PDB file of C-alpha atoms and ligand atoms in Angstrom:
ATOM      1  CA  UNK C  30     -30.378  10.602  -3.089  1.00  0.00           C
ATOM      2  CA  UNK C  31     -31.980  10.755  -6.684  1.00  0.00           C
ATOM      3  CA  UNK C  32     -31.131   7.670  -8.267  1.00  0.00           C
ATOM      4  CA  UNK C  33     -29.436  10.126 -10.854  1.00  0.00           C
ATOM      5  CA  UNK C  34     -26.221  10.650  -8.781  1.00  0.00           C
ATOM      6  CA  UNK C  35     -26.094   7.342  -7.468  1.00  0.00           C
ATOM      7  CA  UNK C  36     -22.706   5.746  -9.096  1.00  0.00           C
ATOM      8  CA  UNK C  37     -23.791   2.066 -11.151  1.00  0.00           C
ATOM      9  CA  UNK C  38     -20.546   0.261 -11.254  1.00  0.00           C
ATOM     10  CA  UNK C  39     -19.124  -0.285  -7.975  1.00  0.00           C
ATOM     11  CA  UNK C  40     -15.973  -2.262  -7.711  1.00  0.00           C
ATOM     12  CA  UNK C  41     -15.599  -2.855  -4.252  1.00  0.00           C
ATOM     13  CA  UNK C  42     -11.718  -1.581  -2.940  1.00  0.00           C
ATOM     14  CA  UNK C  43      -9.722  -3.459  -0.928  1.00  0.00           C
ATOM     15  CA  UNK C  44      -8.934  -2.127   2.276  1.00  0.00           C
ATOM     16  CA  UNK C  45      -4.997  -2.881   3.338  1.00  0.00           C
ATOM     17  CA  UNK C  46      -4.232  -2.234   6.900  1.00  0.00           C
ATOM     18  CA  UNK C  47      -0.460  -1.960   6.942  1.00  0.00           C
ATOM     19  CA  UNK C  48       2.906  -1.171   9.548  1.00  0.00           C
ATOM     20  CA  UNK C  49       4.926   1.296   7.773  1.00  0.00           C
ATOM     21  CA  UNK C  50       8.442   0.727   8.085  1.00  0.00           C
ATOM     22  CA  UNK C  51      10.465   2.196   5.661  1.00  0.00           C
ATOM     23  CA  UNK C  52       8.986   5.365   3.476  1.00  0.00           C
ATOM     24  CA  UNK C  53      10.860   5.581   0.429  1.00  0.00           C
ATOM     25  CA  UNK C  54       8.470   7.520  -1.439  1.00  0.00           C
ATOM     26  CA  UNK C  55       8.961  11.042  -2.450  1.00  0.00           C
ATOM     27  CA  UNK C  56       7.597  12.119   0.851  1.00  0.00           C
ATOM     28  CA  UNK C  57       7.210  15.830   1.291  1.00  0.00           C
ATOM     29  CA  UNK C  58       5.484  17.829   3.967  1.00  0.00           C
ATOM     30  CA  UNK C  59       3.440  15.036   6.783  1.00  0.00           C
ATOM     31  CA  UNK C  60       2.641  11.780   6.772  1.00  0.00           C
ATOM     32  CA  UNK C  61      -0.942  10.864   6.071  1.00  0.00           C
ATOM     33  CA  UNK C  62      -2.920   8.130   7.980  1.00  0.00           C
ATOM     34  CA  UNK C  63      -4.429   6.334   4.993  1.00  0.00           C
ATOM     35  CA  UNK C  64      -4.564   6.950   1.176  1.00  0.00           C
ATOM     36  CA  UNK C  65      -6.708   6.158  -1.326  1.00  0.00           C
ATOM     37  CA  UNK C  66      -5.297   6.181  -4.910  1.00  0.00           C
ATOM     38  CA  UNK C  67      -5.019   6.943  -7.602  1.00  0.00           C
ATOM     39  CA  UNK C  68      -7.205  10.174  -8.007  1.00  0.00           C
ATOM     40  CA  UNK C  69      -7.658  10.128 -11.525  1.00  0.00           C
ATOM     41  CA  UNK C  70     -11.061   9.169 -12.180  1.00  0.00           C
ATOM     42  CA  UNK C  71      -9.906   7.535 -15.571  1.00  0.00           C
ATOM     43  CA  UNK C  72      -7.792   4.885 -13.543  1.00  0.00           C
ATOM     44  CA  UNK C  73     -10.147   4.187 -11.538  1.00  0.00           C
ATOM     45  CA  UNK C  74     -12.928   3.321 -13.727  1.00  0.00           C
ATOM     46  CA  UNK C  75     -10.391   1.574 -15.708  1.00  0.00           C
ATOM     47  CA  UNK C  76      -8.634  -0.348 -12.283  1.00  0.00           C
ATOM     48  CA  UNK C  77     -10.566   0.580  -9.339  1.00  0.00           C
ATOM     49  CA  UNK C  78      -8.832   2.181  -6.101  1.00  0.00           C
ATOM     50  CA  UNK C  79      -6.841   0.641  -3.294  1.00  0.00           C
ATOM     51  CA  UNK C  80      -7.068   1.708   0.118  1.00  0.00           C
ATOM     52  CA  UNK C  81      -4.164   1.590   2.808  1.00  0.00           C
ATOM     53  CA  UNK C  82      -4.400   2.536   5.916  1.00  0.00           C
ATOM     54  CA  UNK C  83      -1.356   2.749   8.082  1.00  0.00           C
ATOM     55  CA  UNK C  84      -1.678   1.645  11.697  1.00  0.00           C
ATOM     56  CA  UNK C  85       1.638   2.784  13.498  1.00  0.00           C
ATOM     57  CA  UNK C  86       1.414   5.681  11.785  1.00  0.00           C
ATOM     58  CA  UNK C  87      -2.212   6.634  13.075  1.00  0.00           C
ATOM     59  CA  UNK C  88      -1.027   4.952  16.509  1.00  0.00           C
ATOM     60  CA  UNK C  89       1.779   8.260  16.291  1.00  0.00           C
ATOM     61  CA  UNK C  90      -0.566  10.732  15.096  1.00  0.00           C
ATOM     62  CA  UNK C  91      -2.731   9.418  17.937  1.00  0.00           C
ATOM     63  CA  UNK C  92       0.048   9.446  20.882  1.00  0.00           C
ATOM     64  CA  UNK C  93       2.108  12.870  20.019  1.00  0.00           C
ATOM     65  CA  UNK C  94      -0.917  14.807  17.950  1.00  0.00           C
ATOM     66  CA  UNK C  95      -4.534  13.791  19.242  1.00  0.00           C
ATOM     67  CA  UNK C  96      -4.117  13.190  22.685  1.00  0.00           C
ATOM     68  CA  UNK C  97      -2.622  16.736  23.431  1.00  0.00           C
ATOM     69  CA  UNK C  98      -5.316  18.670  21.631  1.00  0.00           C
ATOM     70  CA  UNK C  99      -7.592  16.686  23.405  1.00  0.00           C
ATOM     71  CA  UNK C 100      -6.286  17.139  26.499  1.00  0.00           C
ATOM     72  CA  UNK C 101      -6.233  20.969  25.607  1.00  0.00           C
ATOM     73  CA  UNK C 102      -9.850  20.927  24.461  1.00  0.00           C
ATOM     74  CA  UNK C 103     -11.764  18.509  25.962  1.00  0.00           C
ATOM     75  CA  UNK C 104     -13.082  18.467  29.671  1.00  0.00           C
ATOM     76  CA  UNK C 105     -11.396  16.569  32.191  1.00  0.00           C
ATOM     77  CA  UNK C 106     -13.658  14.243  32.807  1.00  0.00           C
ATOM     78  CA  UNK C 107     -14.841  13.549  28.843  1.00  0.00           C
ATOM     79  CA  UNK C 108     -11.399  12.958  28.448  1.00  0.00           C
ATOM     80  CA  UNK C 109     -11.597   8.874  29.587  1.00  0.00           C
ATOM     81  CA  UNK C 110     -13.745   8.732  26.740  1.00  0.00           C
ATOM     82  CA  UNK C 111     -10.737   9.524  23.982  1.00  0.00           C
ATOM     83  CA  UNK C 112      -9.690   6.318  22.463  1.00  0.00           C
ATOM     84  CA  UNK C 113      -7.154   5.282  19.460  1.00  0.00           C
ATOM     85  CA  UNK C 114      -9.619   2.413  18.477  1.00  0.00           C
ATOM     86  CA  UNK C 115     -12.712   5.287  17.816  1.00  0.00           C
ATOM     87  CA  UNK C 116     -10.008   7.398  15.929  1.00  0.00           C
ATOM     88  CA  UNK C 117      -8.765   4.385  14.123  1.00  0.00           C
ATOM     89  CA  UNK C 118     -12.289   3.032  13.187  1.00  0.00           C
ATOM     90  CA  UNK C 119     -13.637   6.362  12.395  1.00  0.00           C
ATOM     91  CA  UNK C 120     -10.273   6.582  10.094  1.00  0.00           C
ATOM     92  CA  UNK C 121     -11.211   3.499   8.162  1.00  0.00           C
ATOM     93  CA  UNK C 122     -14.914   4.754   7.498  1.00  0.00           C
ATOM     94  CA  UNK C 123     -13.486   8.532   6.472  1.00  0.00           C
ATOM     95  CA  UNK C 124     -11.355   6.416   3.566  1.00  0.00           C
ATOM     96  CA  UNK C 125     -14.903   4.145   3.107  1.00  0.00           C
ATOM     97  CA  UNK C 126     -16.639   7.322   2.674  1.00  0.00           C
ATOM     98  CA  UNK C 127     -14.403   9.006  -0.044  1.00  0.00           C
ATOM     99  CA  UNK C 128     -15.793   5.921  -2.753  1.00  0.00           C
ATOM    100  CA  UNK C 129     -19.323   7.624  -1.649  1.00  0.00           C
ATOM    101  CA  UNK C 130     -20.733  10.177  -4.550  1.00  0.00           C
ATOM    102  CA  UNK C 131     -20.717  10.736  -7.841  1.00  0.00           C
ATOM    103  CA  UNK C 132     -17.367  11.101  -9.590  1.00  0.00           C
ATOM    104  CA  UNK C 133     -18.152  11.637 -12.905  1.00  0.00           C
ATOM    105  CA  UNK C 134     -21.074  14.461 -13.399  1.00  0.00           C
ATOM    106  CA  UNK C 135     -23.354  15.567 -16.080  1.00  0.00           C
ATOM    107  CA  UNK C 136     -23.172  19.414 -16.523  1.00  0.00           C
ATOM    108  CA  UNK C 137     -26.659  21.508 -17.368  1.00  0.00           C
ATOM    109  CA  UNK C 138     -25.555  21.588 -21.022  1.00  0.00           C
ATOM    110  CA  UNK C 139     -24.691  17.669 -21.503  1.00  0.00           C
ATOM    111  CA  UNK C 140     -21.234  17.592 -20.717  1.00  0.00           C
ATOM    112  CA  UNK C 141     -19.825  14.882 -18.750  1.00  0.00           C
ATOM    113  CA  UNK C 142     -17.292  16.363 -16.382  1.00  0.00           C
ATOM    114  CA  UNK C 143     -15.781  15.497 -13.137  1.00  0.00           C
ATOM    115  CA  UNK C 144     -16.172  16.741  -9.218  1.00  0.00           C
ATOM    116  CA  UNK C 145     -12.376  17.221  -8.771  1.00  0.00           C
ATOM    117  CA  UNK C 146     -12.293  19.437 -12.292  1.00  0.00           C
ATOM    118  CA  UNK C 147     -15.585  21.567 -11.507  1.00  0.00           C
ATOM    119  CA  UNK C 148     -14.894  21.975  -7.997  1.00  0.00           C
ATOM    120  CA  UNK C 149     -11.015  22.654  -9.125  1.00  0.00           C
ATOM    121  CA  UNK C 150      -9.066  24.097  -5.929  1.00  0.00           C
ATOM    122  CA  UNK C 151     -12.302  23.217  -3.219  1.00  0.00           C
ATOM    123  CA  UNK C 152     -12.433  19.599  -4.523  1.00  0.00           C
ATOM    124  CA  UNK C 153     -10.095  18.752  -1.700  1.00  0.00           C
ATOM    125  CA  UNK C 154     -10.505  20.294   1.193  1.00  0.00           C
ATOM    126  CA  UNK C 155     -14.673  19.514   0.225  1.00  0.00           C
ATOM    127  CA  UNK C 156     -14.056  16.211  -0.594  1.00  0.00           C
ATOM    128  CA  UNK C 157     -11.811  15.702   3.237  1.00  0.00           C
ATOM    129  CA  UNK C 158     -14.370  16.988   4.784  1.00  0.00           C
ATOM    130  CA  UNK C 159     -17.313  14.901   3.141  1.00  0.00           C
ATOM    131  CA  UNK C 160     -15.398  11.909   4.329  1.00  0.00           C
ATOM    132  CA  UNK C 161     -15.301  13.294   7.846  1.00  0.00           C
ATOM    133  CA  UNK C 162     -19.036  14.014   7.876  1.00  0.00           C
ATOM    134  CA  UNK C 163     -20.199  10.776   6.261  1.00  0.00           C
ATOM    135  CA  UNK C 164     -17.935   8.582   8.148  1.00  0.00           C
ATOM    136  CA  UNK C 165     -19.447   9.784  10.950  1.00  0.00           C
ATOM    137  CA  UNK C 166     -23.105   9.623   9.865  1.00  0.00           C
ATOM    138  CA  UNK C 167     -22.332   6.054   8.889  1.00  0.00           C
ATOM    139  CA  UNK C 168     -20.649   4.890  12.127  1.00  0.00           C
ATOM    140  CA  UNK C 169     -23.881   6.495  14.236  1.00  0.00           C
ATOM    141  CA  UNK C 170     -26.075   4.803  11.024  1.00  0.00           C
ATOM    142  CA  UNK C 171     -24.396   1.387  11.825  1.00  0.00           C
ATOM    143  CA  UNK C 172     -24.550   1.613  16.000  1.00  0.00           C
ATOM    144  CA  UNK C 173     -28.593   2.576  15.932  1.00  0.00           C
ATOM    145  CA  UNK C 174     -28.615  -0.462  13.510  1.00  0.00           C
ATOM    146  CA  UNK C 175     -26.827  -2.702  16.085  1.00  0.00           C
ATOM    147  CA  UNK C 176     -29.107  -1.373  18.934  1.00  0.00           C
ATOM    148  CA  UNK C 177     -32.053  -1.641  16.831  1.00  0.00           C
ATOM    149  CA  UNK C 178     -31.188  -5.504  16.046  1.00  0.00           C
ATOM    150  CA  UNK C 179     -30.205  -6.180  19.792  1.00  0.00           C
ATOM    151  CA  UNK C 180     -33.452  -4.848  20.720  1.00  0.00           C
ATOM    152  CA  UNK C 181     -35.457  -6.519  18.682  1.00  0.00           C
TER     153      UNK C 181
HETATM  154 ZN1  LIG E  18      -9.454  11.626   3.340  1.00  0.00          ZN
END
């Protein structure tokens, strides 16, 4: 990546691995996993983000969501290899991953604008699945690392 896009303050986020128990919130539609807030990029180059992740509630989403598509999709015998720990880890690298990237932009003319306002109605679903995609990379990144190191 050009040096460019690369962000130059980085406040490292906490990363809060919770048990929901009560959700008092103004809760509409489902439950996410994890969240990462606040979204506007003015907070959080003012305060930074916090990141919680919610274990029972990925432990659900595992049980009564996961397991049954996977055991609609996937071939018998890959099936063994479906585990809440690789959807949990991979869960806490997606939320890693969405720090990843610039936030704030410069436009062709000199503007300084933001991904969320240029992409406007994509910024979401493109920014979801950019976490998908580089938590991934990163977890495969990190095991070749390991292996690499153990070899050596
Ligand atoms: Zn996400």
């Amino acid at each position: 990546m050009d040096s460019a896009y690369k962000s130059n303050a980085i406040i490292a986020a906490p990363i809060r691995v919770i048990q929901l128990v009560p959700n008092a919130r103004d809760v509409k539609g489902s439950q996410t996993v994890a969240f990462n807030l606040p979204n506007d990029e003015r907070i959080v180059k003012d305060r930074g983000t916090s990141m919680v992740i919610l274990k029972n509630v990925s432990e659900a989403k595992f049980k009564h969501i996961l397991l049954p598509i996977a055991d609609a999709c996937i071939s018998k015998e890959q099936q063994e290899l479906v585990h809440f720990e690789s959807f949990f880890t991979h869960c806490i690298y997606h939320e890693c991953c969405h720090g990843i990237g610039p936030h704030t932009i410069m436009l062709p003319k000199g503007e300084k604008s933001t991904m969320r306002l240029e992409l406007q109605e994509l910024h979401s679903a493109l920014e979801e699945a950019k976490a998908d995609i580089v938590g991934l990379w990163t977890l495969k990144f990190l095991i070749c690392q390991k292996m690499t190191s153990v070899a050596v």
